[in-house]
Amino acid sequence: MSLRITGIGSCVPSKVVSNDELSKFLDTSDEWISKRVGIKNRHVCTTEGVTDMAVTAAKAAMEDAGVGAGDIDLIIGSTVSGDMLLPTLSCLVQKNIGATCMAFDISAACSSFLFLLETAKAYFSIGMKRILLVCGEQMSRMVDWTDRSCAVIFGDAAGAAVVEKDDSNLYESVFSVSGNDDVIKINMPFGNSPFKTAEQPENPMFLQMKGQETFKYAVGAMSSGIKDVLSKAHLNISDVKYIVPHQANQRILSFTAERLGLDEGQVISIISEYGNTSSSSIPLALNIMNENKMLKKGDVFVMTAFGAGLSSGSIVTKWAKD
Ligand code: ACO
């Protein structure tokens, strides 16, 4: 069972926030952020929300694929920072694009786009033909803007892809989850139940992250994921045109490239202008590559991601669009 991406789209808010702008209210500097994380700018929501961005990205992906709302069999969404806890992002997208198909969300935090692809593959095996995948994140609502170690890293964006069943295309995947709620987490609001006697969790609704542990996990998970997925597909690293990684920190990408003996240019990096956009980062990067005509039909590329969970995944496939 295999699939191919037939349409890709993305959307970022128009407001761009530079490191210098952050330095006006945080004890940080352009020099520290550029050197330690590799980010110069990030896009941040002002009037728009996750649904707006996700709908724009979804429409762009459908236009790129040359399909209408009636051609979609299923919408699978993912967000950890949506406008609403319910209805799900996929239902909001379904309403706004005028589709009537089944729609639901899944989440694997920043790794979600790869888990969406794998879930789509499973639905192809029960007869579906075309699935819309959509990730949208407004991480600017999930970070504590007084916490310099988190606030400087993230940005807002949405990314979407139309995928179709295609058993002739290369598709191999590996996933890993090691249950952990210590390294990266967001606590839900405590609520006001008069019956709740447990102690209120710390910093509800703000992202909490142990930076160095995340860093170590990321380099290990991405480099072993890439090796394992290539071995499963009987391919070598020399067969791969591009690695399209989750964009979390430029140093993570550089370490991963070094471990695998790759040229830095082969490891796609958009982090300098967008920051870490969580689950949207891989479809956003793919859309930028598509717009810049970097991918040619038949190119082998590996997507690799890690995130809270701790979850990680790597998928090798071929670009199958003209
Ligand atoms: N500006 C200036 N100084 C800072 C900043 C900042 N924005 N943030 C932290 N510092 C300081 C710390 O306070 C510390 O100061 P101290 O030595 O006086 O105590 C010093 O810099 C070093 O702190 P470290 O945490 O050791 O810095 P490190 O080099 O590890 O960088 C960072 C921190 C950027 C968070 C890094 O660990 C990292 O990128 N980790 C991975 C993060 C990541 O991938 N996040 C994604 C999570 S969610 C997801 O996408 C899956």
XYZ file of C-alpha atoms and ligand atoms in Angstrom:
373
model
C 0.000 0.000 0.000
C 1.445 3.354 -0.990
C 0.523 6.934 -1.752
C 1.738 10.079 -3.428
C 1.412 13.758 -2.659
C -0.575 15.406 -5.450
C -1.068 18.867 -3.960
C 0.629 20.972 -1.333
C -0.204 24.323 0.252
C 0.677 26.522 3.199
C -0.190 29.788 4.871
C 1.660 32.051 7.296
C 0.397 35.185 9.027
C 1.525 38.493 7.536
C 3.144 39.858 10.718
C 6.864 39.130 10.818
C 8.601 39.447 14.186
C 12.388 39.831 14.178
C 14.812 38.878 16.936
C 15.424 42.573 17.559
C 11.708 43.086 18.183
C 11.773 40.281 20.797
C 14.821 41.841 22.430
C 12.686 44.891 23.247
C 10.718 42.971 25.883
C 12.767 39.800 26.547
C 16.283 39.484 27.957
C 17.652 38.102 24.680
C 19.493 39.238 21.559
C 19.632 38.675 17.820
C 23.148 37.313 18.336
C 22.052 34.662 20.919
C 19.012 33.498 18.948
C 20.825 33.424 15.579
C 23.781 31.486 16.985
C 21.963 29.051 19.308
C 18.773 28.427 17.319
C 19.321 29.806 13.784
C 16.142 31.895 13.723
C 16.045 35.483 12.422
C 12.289 35.999 11.999
C 9.019 34.228 12.681
C 5.450 34.906 11.490
C 2.975 35.585 14.296
C -0.832 35.756 14.207
C -2.486 39.104 14.882
C -6.072 39.072 13.614
C -6.037 35.639 11.955
C -6.364 32.257 13.704
C -5.445 28.640 13.047
C -8.674 27.932 11.166
C -8.084 30.840 8.749
C -4.553 29.661 7.997
C -5.550 25.990 7.729
C -8.419 26.763 5.327
C -6.119 28.867 3.118
C -3.478 26.111 3.121
C -6.109 23.430 2.377
C -7.558 25.411 -0.555
C -4.057 25.978 -1.956
C -3.257 22.244 -1.707
C -6.537 21.354 -3.457
C -5.857 23.880 -6.208
C -2.333 22.501 -6.616
C -3.807 18.992 -6.931
C -6.528 20.228 -9.304
C -9.346 18.827 -7.148
C -12.503 20.229 -5.568
C -14.124 19.658 -2.184
C -16.339 16.931 -3.642
C -13.287 14.893 -4.670
C -12.016 14.496 -1.094
C -12.892 11.228 0.726
C -11.531 12.188 4.137
C -9.949 15.161 5.935
C -7.457 14.448 8.721
C -6.323 17.418 10.765
C -3.813 18.064 13.488
C -3.170 20.927 15.874
C -2.037 21.493 19.454
C -2.926 25.177 19.307
C -6.220 25.404 17.422
C -8.883 28.080 17.838
C -11.186 25.550 19.482
C -10.715 22.291 21.387
C -13.863 21.178 19.634
C -15.038 21.009 16.948
C -11.778 19.665 15.560
C -9.664 21.582 13.066
C -10.605 19.072 10.342
C -14.324 19.772 10.919
C -13.709 23.528 10.720
C -11.771 23.039 7.471
C -14.502 20.744 6.114
C -17.130 23.440 6.764
C -15.050 26.227 5.210
C -14.043 24.399 2.034
C -17.571 23.079 1.491
C -16.723 19.382 1.779
C -19.100 16.754 3.158
C -16.692 13.866 3.743
C -15.627 12.320 7.039
C -13.247 14.494 9.065
C -11.320 13.953 12.283
C -8.100 15.036 13.995
C -5.177 13.084 15.364
C -2.175 14.410 17.236
C 1.436 13.444 17.643
C 2.526 17.010 18.488
C 5.283 18.274 16.176
C 5.571 14.858 14.453
C 1.919 14.947 13.406
C 2.278 15.473 9.643
C 4.081 12.127 9.323
C 1.491 10.376 11.496
C -1.206 11.898 9.233
C 0.495 10.444 6.151
C 0.705 7.025 7.787
C -2.957 7.204 8.834
C -3.934 8.188 5.270
C -2.056 5.141 4.000
C -4.124 2.942 6.318
C -7.370 4.481 5.024
C -6.270 3.836 1.425
C -6.141 0.162 2.316
C -9.889 0.233 3.062
C -10.819 1.799 -0.263
C -10.425 5.558 0.048
C -8.757 7.291 -2.878
C -7.996 10.909 -1.981
C -7.352 12.426 1.451
C -6.725 16.006 2.580
C -4.199 16.375 5.393
C -4.065 19.667 7.252
C -1.896 20.935 10.112
C -2.337 24.373 11.668
C -0.492 25.880 14.599
C -0.627 29.159 16.445
C 2.216 28.418 18.838
C 2.241 32.123 19.760
C -0.799 31.356 21.939
C 0.908 28.395 23.640
C 4.210 29.976 24.687
C 4.719 32.091 27.766
C 5.975 35.361 26.296
C 7.960 36.026 29.473
C 9.946 32.750 29.035
C 12.874 33.597 26.746
C 13.932 29.978 26.256
C 10.584 29.105 24.597
C 9.158 32.323 23.185
C 12.021 32.911 20.743
C 11.766 29.479 19.105
C 8.228 29.261 17.754
C 6.200 30.713 14.874
C 2.684 30.338 13.455
C 1.736 28.596 10.189
C -0.475 26.021 8.506
C 0.380 23.400 5.922
C -1.789 21.016 3.925
C -1.391 18.210 1.426
C -3.681 16.241 -0.861
C -2.569 12.610 -1.001
C -3.786 9.862 -3.312
C -3.494 6.111 -3.283
C -0.625 5.077 -5.570
C 0.773 1.612 -5.060
C 3.492 2.224 -7.661
C 5.149 4.938 -5.588
C 7.960 4.407 -3.100
C 6.741 4.768 0.499
C 8.434 3.368 3.565
C 8.121 4.569 7.141
C 9.367 4.084 10.675
C 7.789 5.491 13.821
C 8.740 5.526 17.461
C 6.933 6.625 20.600
C 8.384 6.495 24.103
C 5.737 7.772 26.482
C 7.133 10.779 28.332
C 5.411 13.780 29.909
C 8.515 15.370 31.337
C 10.533 16.742 28.400
C 7.862 18.643 26.433
C 4.333 19.249 27.682
C 1.329 21.561 27.760
C -1.073 21.163 30.696
C -4.794 21.676 30.105
C -6.693 24.340 32.075
C -7.569 23.156 35.583
C -11.244 24.051 35.278
C -13.438 25.100 38.188
C -15.008 21.825 39.243
C -15.977 22.076 42.919
C -15.134 18.342 43.230
C -11.527 18.517 41.992
C -9.167 18.031 44.914
C -5.863 17.433 43.067
C -3.228 20.154 43.063
C -3.433 22.587 40.149
C -0.678 21.857 37.571
C 2.037 24.395 36.950
C 1.640 26.882 34.054
C -1.516 25.481 32.462
C -1.751 26.021 28.703
C 1.859 27.194 28.341
C 4.394 25.034 26.563
C 7.043 23.688 28.931
C 10.190 22.217 27.449
C 13.528 20.926 28.681
C 15.645 22.379 25.893
C 18.793 20.305 26.137
C 16.946 16.993 26.589
C 14.766 17.854 23.599
C 17.891 18.653 21.606
C 19.545 15.298 22.375
C 16.363 13.346 21.654
C 15.891 15.222 18.368
C 19.351 14.531 16.938
C 19.193 10.845 17.940
C 15.620 10.287 16.730
C 16.103 12.006 13.384
C 19.438 10.448 12.495
C 18.436 6.910 13.523
C 14.993 7.347 11.906
C 16.571 8.324 8.575
C 19.015 5.381 8.675
C 16.279 2.898 9.653
C 13.772 4.017 7.029
C 16.400 3.873 4.272
C 17.455 0.416 5.355
C 13.789 -0.708 5.342
C 13.442 0.658 1.780
C 16.775 -0.931 0.690
C 18.153 2.498 -0.171
C 21.382 4.312 0.660
C 21.780 7.872 1.822
C 23.337 8.605 -1.614
C 19.945 7.799 -3.225
C 18.334 10.686 -1.324
C 18.005 14.126 -2.908
C 16.668 15.944 0.168
C 15.981 15.457 3.839
C 12.921 17.516 4.856
C 13.113 17.671 8.650
C 10.896 19.169 11.324
C 12.264 22.668 11.814
C 13.118 23.050 15.504
C 16.645 24.383 15.748
C 19.297 24.930 13.027
C 21.918 23.259 15.223
C 19.750 20.116 15.415
C 19.604 20.078 11.594
C 23.361 20.676 11.264
C 24.252 17.930 13.780
C 21.923 15.500 11.984
C 23.492 16.363 8.610
C 26.970 15.858 10.068
C 26.085 12.487 11.651
C 24.782 11.213 8.328
C 27.561 12.714 6.218
C 25.144 14.918 4.283
C 25.808 18.304 2.708
C 23.962 20.985 4.661
C 22.228 21.984 1.392
C 20.540 18.570 1.223
C 18.895 19.135 4.601
C 16.103 21.625 3.975
C 16.112 24.530 6.383
C 13.490 27.278 6.485
C 13.862 27.918 10.201
C 15.626 31.253 9.810
C 12.482 32.929 8.422
C 9.669 30.908 10.059
C 10.947 29.480 13.364
C 9.500 26.245 14.707
C 5.913 25.978 13.445
C 5.314 22.589 15.114
C 3.241 20.172 13.000
C 3.064 22.687 10.121
C 6.805 22.858 9.569
C 7.216 19.923 7.141
C 4.258 20.759 4.831
C 5.336 24.435 4.944
C 8.860 23.431 3.877
C 7.514 21.122 1.145
C 5.312 23.911 -0.196
C 8.249 26.333 -0.328
C 10.304 23.664 -2.152
C 7.418 23.072 -4.580
C 7.013 26.789 -5.271
C 10.750 27.084 -5.913
C 10.645 24.023 -8.210
C 13.311 22.272 -6.119
C 11.583 18.893 -6.358
C 11.515 17.024 -9.667
C 9.293 14.055 -10.414
C 11.051 10.910 -9.171
C 13.259 12.657 -6.574
C 13.677 10.530 -3.451
C 13.266 12.521 -0.240
C 13.005 11.698 3.447
C 10.746 13.545 5.866
C 11.770 13.219 9.502
C 10.214 14.659 12.644
C 10.197 14.495 16.416
C 7.978 15.985 19.057
C 6.299 15.709 22.409
C 5.246 12.200 23.291
C 8.100 11.647 22.825
C 7.230 10.790 19.263
C 9.244 10.562 16.087
C 8.837 9.351 12.542
C 10.662 9.166 9.225
C 9.142 8.525 5.795
C 10.990 7.986 2.525
C 9.025 8.539 -0.649
C 9.342 9.882 -4.196
C 8.062 13.221 -5.365
C 5.417 12.173 -7.855
C 4.089 15.513 -9.112
C 5.044 16.942 -12.535
N 18.273 34.518 24.988
C 19.382 34.623 25.760
N 19.761 33.682 26.650
C 18.979 32.588 26.737
C 17.814 32.413 25.957
C 17.486 33.448 25.069
N 16.400 33.398 24.262
N 17.251 31.232 26.266
C 18.038 30.669 27.208
N 19.070 31.496 27.490
C 20.146 31.312 28.450
C 19.761 30.393 29.591
O 19.053 31.108 30.581
C 21.121 29.963 30.080
O 21.658 30.984 30.883
P 22.574 30.640 32.162
O 23.753 29.890 31.610
O 22.884 31.961 32.697
O 21.709 29.782 33.044
C 21.955 29.897 28.797
O 21.234 30.670 27.815
C 22.142 28.500 28.266
O 20.868 27.840 28.332
P 20.665 26.456 27.675
O 19.263 26.003 27.930
O 21.787 25.561 28.091
O 20.852 26.851 26.140
P 20.913 25.945 24.892
O 22.140 26.198 24.126
O 20.570 24.513 25.217
O 19.734 26.550 24.031
C 17.508 25.971 23.401
C 18.410 26.503 24.507
C 17.537 26.959 22.246
C 16.099 25.853 23.936
C 18.074 24.621 22.929
O 18.261 23.768 24.028
C 17.177 23.968 21.947
O 16.963 24.441 20.857
N 16.629 22.786 22.287
C 15.734 22.096 21.445
C 14.453 22.834 21.440
C 13.478 22.228 20.512
O 13.790 21.501 19.618
N 12.273 22.561 20.745
C 11.221 22.030 20.036
C 10.311 21.530 21.047
S 8.772 21.187 20.477
C 9.040 20.429 19.092
O 9.252 21.054 18.111
C 9.108 19.043 19.106
